[in-house]
JSON list of C-alpha atoms in Angstrom, two decimals:
[
{"chain": "A", "resi": 2, "resn": "MET", "atom": "CA", "xyz": [66.30, 144.42, -29.70]},
{"chain": "A", "resi": 3, "resn": "VAL", "atom": "CA", "xyz": [69.76, 145.92, -29.06]},
{"chain": "A", "resi": 4, "resn": "ARG", "atom": "CA", "xyz": [72.54, 143.39, -30.64]},
{"chain": "A", "resi": 5, "resn": "GLU", "atom": "CA", "xyz": [76.02, 143.18, -29.61]},
{"chain": "A", "resi": 6, "resn": "ASP", "atom": "CA", "xyz": [78.69, 141.99, -31.86]},
{"chain": "A", "resi": 7, "resn": "TRP", "atom": "CA", "xyz": [81.30, 139.40, -30.06]},
{"chain": "A", "resi": 8, "resn": "THR", "atom": "CA", "xyz": [83.61, 137.20, -31.65]},
{"chain": "A", "resi": 9, "resn": "PHE", "atom": "CA", "xyz": [84.67, 133.73, -30.86]},
{"chain": "A", "resi": 10, "resn": "GLN", "atom": "CA", "xyz": [87.88, 135.27, -29.88]},
{"chain": "A", "resi": 11, "resn": "ASP", "atom": "CA", "xyz": [85.98, 137.60, -27.50]},
{"chain": "A", "resi": 12, "resn": "LEU", "atom": "CA", "xyz": [84.37, 134.85, -25.73]},
{"chain": "A", "resi": 13, "resn": "LEU", "atom": "CA", "xyz": [87.58, 132.66, -25.59]},
{"chain": "A", "resi": 14, "resn": "ALA", "atom": "CA", "xyz": [89.39, 135.81, -23.78]},
{"chain": "A", "resi": 15, "resn": "ALA", "atom": "CA", "xyz": [86.60, 136.08, -21.33]},
{"chain": "A", "resi": 16, "resn": "GLY", "atom": "CA", "xyz": [86.05, 132.50, -20.50]},
{"chain": "A", "resi": 17, "resn": "TRP", "atom": "CA", "xyz": [82.77, 132.95, -22.14]},
{"chain": "A", "resi": 18, "resn": "SER", "atom": "CA", "xyz": [80.80, 130.23, -24.14]},
{"chain": "A", "resi": 19, "resn": "GLU", "atom": "CA", "xyz": [78.06, 130.69, -26.76]},
{"chain": "A", "resi": 20, "resn": "ALA", "atom": "CA", "xyz": [75.78, 129.44, -24.32]},
{"chain": "A", "resi": 21, "resn": "ASP", "atom": "CA", "xyz": [76.07, 132.20, -22.21]},
{"chain": "A", "resi": 22, "resn": "LEU", "atom": "CA", "xyz": [75.30, 134.76, -25.09]},
{"chain": "A", "resi": 23, "resn": "GLU", "atom": "CA", "xyz": [72.35, 132.51, -26.01]},
{"chain": "A", "resi": 24, "resn": "TRP", "atom": "CA", "xyz": [70.79, 132.41, -22.50]},
{"chain": "A", "resi": 25, "resn": "GLU", "atom": "CA", "xyz": [70.95, 136.37, -22.72]},
{"chain": "A", "resi": 26, "resn": "ARG", "atom": "CA", "xyz": [69.22, 136.60, -25.99]},
{"chain": "A", "resi": 27, "resn": "LEU", "atom": "CA", "xyz": [66.50, 133.82, -25.09]},
{"chain": "A", "resi": 28, "resn": "ALA", "atom": "CA", "xyz": [65.71, 135.92, -21.64]},
{"chain": "A", "resi": 29, "resn": "GLU", "atom": "CA", "xyz": [65.57, 139.35, -24.17]},
{"chain": "A", "resi": 30, "resn": "ALA", "atom": "CA", "xyz": [63.08, 137.55, -26.49]},
{"chain": "A", "resi": 31, "resn": "ALA", "atom": "CA", "xyz": [61.09, 136.32, -23.45]},
{"chain": "A", "resi": 32, "resn": "PHE", "atom": "CA", "xyz": [60.64, 139.86, -22.15]},
{"chain": "A", "resi": 33, "resn": "THR", "atom": "CA", "xyz": [59.91, 141.37, -25.85]},
{"chain": "A", "resi": 34, "resn": "ALA", "atom": "CA", "xyz": [57.13, 139.16, -26.06]},
{"chain": "A", "resi": 35, "resn": "LEU", "atom": "CA", "xyz": [55.86, 139.52, -22.54]},
{"chain": "A", "resi": 36, "resn": "ALA", "atom": "CA", "xyz": [55.88, 143.18, -23.04]},
{"chain": "A", "resi": 37, "resn": "ALA", "atom": "CA", "xyz": [53.90, 142.79, -26.09]},
{"chain": "A", "resi": 38, "resn": "GLY", "atom": "CA", "xyz": [51.53, 140.59, -24.08]},
{"chain": "A", "resi": 39, "resn": "LYS", "atom": "CA", "xyz": [52.18, 137.37, -26.17]},
{"chain": "A", "resi": 40, "resn": "ASN", "atom": "CA", "xyz": [52.43, 134.98, -23.38]},
{"chain": "A", "resi": 41, "resn": "ASP", "atom": "CA", "xyz": [52.35, 131.76, -25.63]},
{"chain": "A", "resi": 42, "resn": "VAL", "atom": "CA", "xyz": [56.02, 133.21, -27.10]},
{"chain": "A", "resi": 43, "resn": "VAL", "atom": "CA", "xyz": [56.94, 134.13, -23.51]},
{"chain": "A", "resi": 44, "resn": "GLY", "atom": "CA", "xyz": [56.61, 130.49, -22.37]},
{"chain": "A", "resi": 45, "resn": "SER", "atom": "CA", "xyz": [58.69, 129.11, -25.39]},
{"chain": "A", "resi": 46, "resn": "GLU", "atom": "CA", "xyz": [61.46, 131.46, -24.57]},
{"chain": "A", "resi": 47, "resn": "ILE", "atom": "CA", "xyz": [61.34, 130.68, -21.15]},
{"chain": "A", "resi": 48, "resn": "ALA", "atom": "CA", "xyz": [61.31, 127.27, -21.55]},
{"chain": "A", "resi": 49, "resn": "ALA", "atom": "CA", "xyz": [64.43, 126.83, -24.08]},
{"chain": "A", "resi": 50, "resn": "ALA", "atom": "CA", "xyz": [66.29, 128.98, -21.77]},
{"chain": "A", "resi": 51, "resn": "LEU", "atom": "CA", "xyz": [65.64, 126.82, -18.74]},
{"chain": "A", "resi": 52, "resn": "ARG", "atom": "CA", "xyz": [66.80, 124.04, -20.84]},
{"chain": "A", "resi": 53, "resn": "LEU", "atom": "CA", "xyz": [69.85, 125.78, -21.87]},
{"chain": "A", "resi": 54, "resn": "ALA", "atom": "CA", "xyz": [70.55, 126.98, -18.46]},
{"chain": "A", "resi": 55, "resn": "ARG", "atom": "CA", "xyz": [69.98, 123.20, -17.02]},
{"chain": "A", "resi": 56, "resn": "ALA", "atom": "CA", "xyz": [72.30, 121.70, -19.65]},
{"chain": "A", "resi": 57, "resn": "GLU", "atom": "CA", "xyz": [75.27, 124.43, -19.57]},
{"chain": "A", "resi": 58, "resn": "PHE", "atom": "CA", "xyz": [75.35, 125.98, -16.44]},
{"chain": "A", "resi": 59, "resn": "ALA", "atom": "CA", "xyz": [76.66, 125.10, -12.84]},
{"chain": "A", "resi": 60, "resn": "ALA", "atom": "CA", "xyz": [73.80, 124.35, -10.43]},
{"chain": "A", "resi": 61, "resn": "ASN", "atom": "CA", "xyz": [74.53, 127.34, -8.37]},
{"chain": "A", "resi": 62, "resn": "ASP", "atom": "CA", "xyz": [74.51, 129.86, -11.49]},
{"chain": "A", "resi": 63, "resn": "PRO", "atom": "CA", "xyz": [71.99, 132.91, -10.66]},
{"chain": "A", "resi": 64, "resn": "ARG", "atom": "CA", "xyz": [70.84, 132.23, -14.39]},
{"chain": "A", "resi": 65, "resn": "LEU", "atom": "CA", "xyz": [69.50, 128.65, -13.57]},
{"chain": "A", "resi": 66, "resn": "ALA", "atom": "CA", "xyz": [67.75, 130.00, -10.62]},
{"chain": "A", "resi": 67, "resn": "ALA", "atom": "CA", "xyz": [66.34, 133.05, -12.39]},
{"chain": "A", "resi": 68, "resn": "SER", "atom": "CA", "xyz": [65.14, 130.77, -15.35]},
{"chain": "A", "resi": 69, "resn": "LEU", "atom": "CA", "xyz": [63.76, 128.25, -12.64]},
{"chain": "A", "resi": 70, "resn": "SER", "atom": "CA", "xyz": [61.90, 131.03, -11.19]},
{"chain": "A", "resi": 71, "resn": "ASN", "atom": "CA", "xyz": [60.49, 132.51, -14.89]},
{"chain": "A", "resi": 72, "resn": "GLN", "atom": "CA", "xyz": [59.24, 128.84, -15.53]},
{"chain": "A", "resi": 73, "resn": "ALA", "atom": "CA", "xyz": [57.39, 128.54, -12.33]},
{"chain": "A", "resi": 74, "resn": "ALA", "atom": "CA", "xyz": [55.93, 132.09, -13.03]},
{"chain": "A", "resi": 75, "resn": "ILE", "atom": "CA", "xyz": [54.91, 131.17, -16.40]},
{"chain": "A", "resi": 76, "resn": "VAL", "atom": "CA", "xyz": [53.41, 127.77, -15.50]},
{"chain": "A", "resi": 77, "resn": "ALA", "atom": "CA", "xyz": [51.46, 129.06, -12.70]},
{"chain": "A", "resi": 78, "resn": "THR", "atom": "CA", "xyz": [49.89, 131.96, -15.23]},
{"chain": "A", "resi": 79, "resn": "ASP", "atom": "CA", "xyz": [49.01, 129.33, -17.29]},
{"chain": "A", "resi": 80, "resn": "GLY", "atom": "CA", "xyz": [47.18, 127.44, -14.94]},
{"chain": "A", "resi": 81, "resn": "ASN", "atom": "CA", "xyz": [49.15, 124.20, -15.82]},
{"chain": "A", "resi": 82, "resn": "GLY", "atom": "CA", "xyz": [50.48, 121.78, -12.78]},
{"chain": "A", "resi": 83, "resn": "GLY", "atom": "CA", "xyz": [53.70, 121.58, -11.68]},
{"chain": "A", "resi": 84, "resn": "ALA", "atom": "CA", "xyz": [54.15, 125.27, -10.51]},
{"chain": "A", "resi": 85, "resn": "GLU", "atom": "CA", "xyz": [55.34, 124.75, -6.96]},
{"chain": "A", "resi": 86, "resn": "ARG", "atom": "CA", "xyz": [57.48, 121.95, -7.77]},
{"chain": "A", "resi": 87, "resn": "ILE", "atom": "CA", "xyz": [59.45, 124.21, -10.04]},
{"chain": "A", "resi": 88, "resn": "ARG", "atom": "CA", "xyz": [58.97, 127.05, -7.62]},
{"chain": "A", "resi": 89, "resn": "ALA", "atom": "CA", "xyz": [60.85, 124.86, -4.77]},
{"chain": "A", "resi": 90, "resn": "ALA", "atom": "CA", "xyz": [63.55, 124.22, -7.35]},
{"chain": "A", "resi": 91, "resn": "ALA", "atom": "CA", "xyz": [64.09, 127.53, -7.88]},
{"chain": "A", "resi": 92, "resn": "VAL", "atom": "CA", "xyz": [64.16, 128.32, -4.02]},
{"chain": "A", "resi": 93, "resn": "GLN", "atom": "CA", "xyz": [66.95, 125.84, -4.08]},
{"chain": "A", "resi": 94, "resn": "ALA", "atom": "CA", "xyz": [69.02, 127.19, -6.79]},
{"chain": "A", "resi": 95, "resn": "TRP", "atom": "CA", "xyz": [68.98, 130.50, -5.37]},
{"chain": "A", "resi": 96, "resn": "ALA", "atom": "CA", "xyz": [69.91, 129.59, -1.96]},
{"chain": "A", "resi": 97, "resn": "ALA", "atom": "CA", "xyz": [73.02, 127.62, -3.92]},
{"chain": "A", "resi": 98, "resn": "CYS", "atom": "CA", "xyz": [74.07, 130.91, -5.37]},
{"chain": "A", "resi": 99, "resn": "ASP", "atom": "CA", "xyz": [76.10, 131.98, -2.43]},
{"chain": "A", "resi": 100, "resn": "GLY", "atom": "CA", "xyz": [78.85, 129.33, -3.77]},
{"chain": "A", "resi": 101, "resn": "TRP", "atom": "CA", "xyz": [78.50, 131.00, -7.39]},
{"chain": "A", "resi": 102, "resn": "ILE", "atom": "CA", "xyz": [79.07, 134.42, -6.01]},
{"chain": "A", "resi": 103, "resn": "GLU", "atom": "CA", "xyz": [82.23, 133.55, -3.65]},
{"chain": "A", "resi": 104, "resn": "ALA", "atom": "CA", "xyz": [83.81, 132.16, -7.00]},
{"chain": "A", "resi": 105, "resn": "MET", "atom": "CA", "xyz": [82.91, 135.32, -9.11]},
{"chain": "A", "resi": 106, "resn": "THR", "atom": "CA", "xyz": [85.71, 137.13, -10.73]},
{"chain": "A", "resi": 107, "resn": "ALA", "atom": "CA", "xyz": [85.65, 140.80, -11.11]},
{"chain": "A", "resi": 108, "resn": "PRO", "atom": "CA", "xyz": [86.19, 142.38, -14.89]},
{"chain": "A", "resi": 109, "resn": "ARG", "atom": "CA", "xyz": [89.38, 143.64, -16.11]},
{"chain": "A", "resi": 110, "resn": "THR", "atom": "CA", "xyz": [87.95, 147.11, -17.04]},
{"chain": "A", "resi": 111, "resn": "ALA", "atom": "CA", "xyz": [90.54, 149.56, -19.13]},
{"chain": "A", "resi": 112, "resn": "ARG", "atom": "CA", "xyz": [90.89, 152.66, -17.23]},
{"chain": "A", "resi": 113, "resn": "SER", "atom": "CA", "xyz": [92.14, 155.98, -18.68]},
{"chain": "A", "resi": 114, "resn": "SER", "atom": "CA", "xyz": [94.20, 156.67, -15.68]},
{"chain": "A", "resi": 115, "resn": "MET", "atom": "CA", "xyz": [97.51, 154.16, -15.60]},
{"chain": "A", "resi": 116, "resn": "PHE", "atom": "CA", "xyz": [97.66, 155.21, -11.79]},
{"chain": "A", "resi": 117, "resn": "HIS", "atom": "CA", "xyz": [94.31, 153.35, -11.54]},
{"chain": "A", "resi": 118, "resn": "LEU", "atom": "CA", "xyz": [95.61, 150.30, -13.61]},
{"chain": "A", "resi": 119, "resn": "ARG", "atom": "CA", "xyz": [98.60, 149.80, -11.24]},
{"chain": "A", "resi": 120, "resn": "MET", "atom": "CA", "xyz": [96.46, 150.07, -8.16]},
{"chain": "A", "resi": 121, "resn": "GLU", "atom": "CA", "xyz": [94.06, 147.40, -9.57]},
{"chain": "A", "resi": 122, "resn": "ARG", "atom": "CA", "xyz": [97.07, 145.09, -10.24]},
{"chain": "A", "resi": 123, "resn": "LEU", "atom": "CA", "xyz": [98.31, 145.48, -6.94]},
{"chain": "A", "resi": 124, "resn": "HIS", "atom": "CA", "xyz": [95.15, 145.12, -4.96]},
{"chain": "A", "resi": 125, "resn": "ARG", "atom": "CA", "xyz": [93.58, 142.73, -7.40]},
{"chain": "A", "resi": 126, "resn": "PRO", "atom": "CA", "xyz": [92.37, 140.50, -4.58]},
{"chain": "A", "resi": 127, "resn": "ALA", "atom": "CA", "xyz": [90.72, 143.32, -2.29]},
{"chain": "A", "resi": 128, "resn": "TYR", "atom": "CA", "xyz": [89.19, 144.59, -5.91]},
{"chain": "A", "resi": 129, "resn": "GLU", "atom": "CA", "xyz": [87.78, 141.31, -6.55]},
{"chain": "A", "resi": 130, "resn": "GLU", "atom": "CA", "xyz": [86.20, 140.97, -2.84]},
{"chain": "A", "resi": 131, "resn": "ARG", "atom": "CA", "xyz": [84.61, 144.36, -3.37]},
{"chain": "A", "resi": 132, "resn": "TRP", "atom": "CA", "xyz": [82.36, 142.94, -6.31]},
{"chain": "A", "resi": 133, "resn": "ARG", "atom": "CA", "xyz": [81.77, 139.78, -4.32]},
{"chain": "A", "resi": 134, "resn": "VAL", "atom": "CA", "xyz": [80.44, 141.97, -1.42]},
{"chain": "A", "resi": 135, "resn": "ARG", "atom": "CA", "xyz": [77.91, 143.89, -3.99]},
{"chain": "A", "resi": 136, "resn": "GLY", "atom": "CA", "xyz": [77.02, 140.48, -5.37]},
{"chain": "A", "resi": 137, "resn": "ARG", "atom": "CA", "xyz": [75.90, 139.32, -1.81]},
{"chain": "A", "resi": 138, "resn": "GLU", "atom": "CA", "xyz": [74.16, 142.57, -1.23]},
{"chain": "A", "resi": 139, "resn": "LEU", "atom": "CA", "xyz": [72.24, 141.88, -4.39]},
{"chain": "A", "resi": 140, "resn": "LEU", "atom": "CA", "xyz": [71.49, 138.57, -4.05]},
{"chain": "A", "resi": 141, "resn": "ALA", "atom": "CA", "xyz": [70.36, 139.28, -0.50]},
{"chain": "A", "resi": 142, "resn": "THR", "atom": "CA", "xyz": [67.97, 142.09, -2.02]},
{"chain": "A", "resi": 143, "resn": "LEU", "atom": "CA", "xyz": [66.37, 139.93, -4.42]},
{"chain": "A", "resi": 144, "resn": "ARG", "atom": "CA", "xyz": [65.73, 136.81, -1.89]},
{"chain": "A", "resi": 145, "resn": "GLU", "atom": "CA", "xyz": [63.78, 139.19, 0.38]},
{"chain": "A", "resi": 146, "resn": "GLU", "atom": "CA", "xyz": [61.77, 140.14, -2.64]},
{"chain": "A", "resi": 147, "resn": "ILE", "atom": "CA", "xyz": [60.92, 136.76, -3.77]},
{"chain": "A", "resi": 148, "resn": "HIS", "atom": "CA", "xyz": [59.93, 134.47, -0.40]},
{"chain": "A", "resi": 149, "resn": "ALA", "atom": "CA", "xyz": [59.98, 130.85, -0.56]},
{"chain": "A", "resi": 150, "resn": "ASP", "atom": "CA", "xyz": [56.39, 130.72, 0.98]},
{"chain": "A", "resi": 151, "resn": "ALA", "atom": "CA", "xyz": [54.67, 132.73, -1.93]},
{"chain": "A", "resi": 152, "resn": "PRO", "atom": "CA", "xyz": [53.35, 131.61, -5.28]},
{"chain": "A", "resi": 153, "resn": "LEU", "atom": "CA", "xyz": [54.69, 133.38, -8.20]},
{"chain": "A", "resi": 154, "resn": "ALA", "atom": "CA", "xyz": [53.31, 135.03, -11.33]},
{"chain": "A", "resi": 155, "resn": "LEU", "atom": "CA", "xyz": [54.50, 136.94, -14.46]},
{"chain": "A", "resi": 156, "resn": "ILE", "atom": "CA", "xyz": [55.45, 140.56, -14.03]},
{"chain": "A", "resi": 157, "resn": "ALA", "atom": "CA", "xyz": [52.95, 143.14, -15.74]},
{"chain": "A", "resi": 158, "resn": "PRO", "atom": "CA", "xyz": [54.14, 144.26, -19.50]},
{"chain": "A", "resi": 159, "resn": "GLU", "atom": "CA", "xyz": [54.95, 147.54, -18.58]},
{"chain": "A", "resi": 160, "resn": "GLU", "atom": "CA", "xyz": [57.45, 146.12, -15.92]},
{"chain": "A", "resi": 161, "resn": "ALA", "atom": "CA", "xyz": [58.81, 143.73, -18.81]},
{"chain": "A", "resi": 162, "resn": "ALA", "atom": "CA", "xyz": [59.40, 146.54, -21.15]},
{"chain": "A", "resi": 163, "resn": "SER", "atom": "CA", "xyz": [60.97, 148.84, -18.43]},
{"chain": "A", "resi": 164, "resn": "ARG", "atom": "CA", "xyz": [63.51, 146.32, -17.29]},
{"chain": "A", "resi": 165, "resn": "LEU", "atom": "CA", "xyz": [64.43, 145.18, -20.63]},
{"chain": "A", "resi": 166, "resn": "ALA", "atom": "CA", "xyz": [65.20, 148.61, -21.60]},
{"chain": "A", "resi": 167, "resn": "ARG", "atom": "CA", "xyz": [67.12, 149.08, -18.19]},
{"chain": "A", "resi": 168, "resn": "TRP", "atom": "CA", "xyz": [69.45, 145.82, -19.23]},
{"chain": "A", "resi": 169, "resn": "HIS", "atom": "CA", "xyz": [69.97, 147.18, -22.72]},
{"chain": "A", "resi": 170, "resn": "ARG", "atom": "CA", "xyz": [71.01, 150.32, -20.58]},
{"chain": "A", "resi": 171, "resn": "GLU", "atom": "CA", "xyz": [73.06, 149.00, -17.81]},
{"chain": "A", "resi": 172, "resn": "ARG", "atom": "CA", "xyz": [74.57, 145.71, -18.69]},
{"chain": "A", "resi": 173, "resn": "PRO", "atom": "CA", "xyz": [78.18, 145.58, -18.56]},
{"chain": "A", "resi": 174, "resn": "VAL", "atom": "CA", "xyz": [79.87, 146.54, -21.50]},
{"chain": "A", "resi": 175, "resn": "THR", "atom": "CA", "xyz": [82.27, 143.39, -20.65]},
{"chain": "A", "resi": 176, "resn": "LEU", "atom": "CA", "xyz": [81.72, 139.77, -20.87]},
{"chain": "A", "resi": 177, "resn": "SER", "atom": "CA", "xyz": [82.36, 139.06, -16.81]},
{"chain": "A", "resi": 178, "resn": "ASP", "atom": "CA", "xyz": [80.60, 137.35, -14.16]},
{"chain": "A", "resi": 179, "resn": "PRO", "atom": "CA", "xyz": [78.82, 140.55, -12.66]},
{"chain": "A", "resi": 180, "resn": "ARG", "atom": "CA", "xyz": [77.22, 140.58, -16.29]},
{"chain": "A", "resi": 181, "resn": "LYS", "atom": "CA", "xyz": [76.02, 137.43, -15.50]},
{"chain": "A", "resi": 182, "resn": "LEU", "atom": "CA", "xyz": [74.38, 138.31, -12.09]},
{"chain": "A", "resi": 183, "resn": "MET", "atom": "CA", "xyz": [73.03, 141.32, -13.62]},
{"chain": "A", "resi": 184, "resn": "ALA", "atom": "CA", "xyz": [71.27, 139.18, -16.32]},
{"chain": "A", "resi": 185, "resn": "ALA", "atom": "CA", "xyz": [69.52, 136.89, -13.88]},
{"chain": "A", "resi": 186, "resn": "VAL", "atom": "CA", "xyz": [68.56, 139.74, -11.48]},
{"chain": "A", "resi": 187, "resn": "ILE", "atom": "CA", "xyz": [66.93, 142.10, -14.09]},
{"chain": "A", "resi": 188, "resn": "LEU", "atom": "CA", "xyz": [65.76, 139.51, -16.62]},
{"chain": "A", "resi": 189, "resn": "LEU", "atom": "CA", "xyz": [63.68, 138.25, -14.07]},
{"chain": "A", "resi": 190, "resn": "ALA", "atom": "CA", "xyz": [59.93, 137.93, -15.12]},
{"chain": "A", "resi": 191, "resn": "ALA", "atom": "CA", "xyz": [58.91, 136.13, -11.78]},
{"chain": "A", "resi": 192, "resn": "ARG", "atom": "CA", "xyz": [57.33, 138.24, -8.87]},
{"chain": "A", "resi": 193, "resn": "GLU", "atom": "CA", "xyz": [55.21, 137.36, -6.02]},
{"chain": "A", "resi": 194, "resn": "LYS", "atom": "CA", "xyz": [51.56, 136.62, -6.93]},
{"chain": "A", "resi": 195, "resn": "GLY", "atom": "CA", "xyz": [49.53, 140.02, -5.75]},
{"chain": "A", "resi": 196, "resn": "ALA", "atom": "CA", "xyz": [53.14, 142.09, -5.48]},
{"chain": "A", "resi": 197, "resn": "PRO", "atom": "CA", "xyz": [53.16, 145.36, -7.58]},
{"chain": "A", "resi": 198, "resn": "ASP", "atom": "CA", "xyz": [56.78, 144.59, -8.61]},
{"chain": "A", "resi": 199, "resn": "ALA", "atom": "CA", "xyz": [59.01, 141.60, -7.84]},
{"chain": "A", "resi": 200, "resn": "ALA", "atom": "CA", "xyz": [61.89, 143.47, -7.18]},
{"chain": "A", "resi": 201, "resn": "ARG", "atom": "CA", "xyz": [61.09, 147.07, -5.78]},
{"chain": "A", "resi": 202, "resn": "HIS", "atom": "CA", "xyz": [64.51, 147.81, -4.22]},
{"chain": "A", "resi": 203, "resn": "VAL", "atom": "CA", "xyz": [66.66, 145.80, -6.77]},
{"chain": "A", "resi": 204, "resn": "PRO", "atom": "CA", "xyz": [67.52, 148.37, -9.27]},
{"chain": "A", "resi": 205, "resn": "GLU", "atom": "CA", "xyz": [69.68, 150.35, -6.70]},
{"chain": "A", "resi": 206, "resn": "ALA", "atom": "CA", "xyz": [71.56, 146.98, -6.11]},
{"chain": "A", "resi": 207, "resn": "GLU", "atom": "CA", "xyz": [72.17, 146.60, -9.74]},
{"chain": "A", "resi": 208, "resn": "ARG", "atom": "CA", "xyz": [73.63, 149.73, -9.64]},
{"chain": "A", "resi": 209, "resn": "GLN", "atom": "CA", "xyz": [76.10, 148.90, -7.13]},
{"chain": "A", "resi": 210, "resn": "LEU", "atom": "CA", "xyz": [77.75, 146.65, -9.62]},
{"chain": "A", "resi": 211, "resn": "HIS", "atom": "CA", "xyz": [78.52, 149.51, -11.82]},
{"chain": "A", "resi": 212, "resn": "ARG", "atom": "CA", "xyz": [80.61, 151.36, -9.04]}
]
């Protein structure tokens, strides 16, 4: 697992908490176990991520929606009751994410060009709106791929390994709202039952967040 070394000062400066990083760690651990076929470990890590998301994140946070979807998928895979109830909660959570997107702030990234830095400061509202547009597009794509009327299942181990590698490769280098959104989308272990891939078109939308 690829680790990052963030200090408490880094978290404060970015407006992040230890819970934000812990959710990523739990999600990564779940994907590592899923890629290895260790579903018993997957379930415990997904459940821990959901408990943290419920305790620490806003009701419209996409990471809570992802955690609920993942929990619905593991419960359905294990054949336990309650999957539909959790799935319904996940659908509501994804629907509420519009408000989170509207409040999303763009990262302040360092650039080599002083011209770009000045332009970003002068046009900050437009710069932030561009990120929100990308977030809306990404959320819309995800909703199309995971419909409210279909049961969920876990993605295959190969897909889990691919998504985990992509997360380590493409996650933003700054602690930011776009990083939170990307984590929720890439580290989504749920797919529609019977579908080959829960997010066939999502990778392209993910790349939009880097532009």
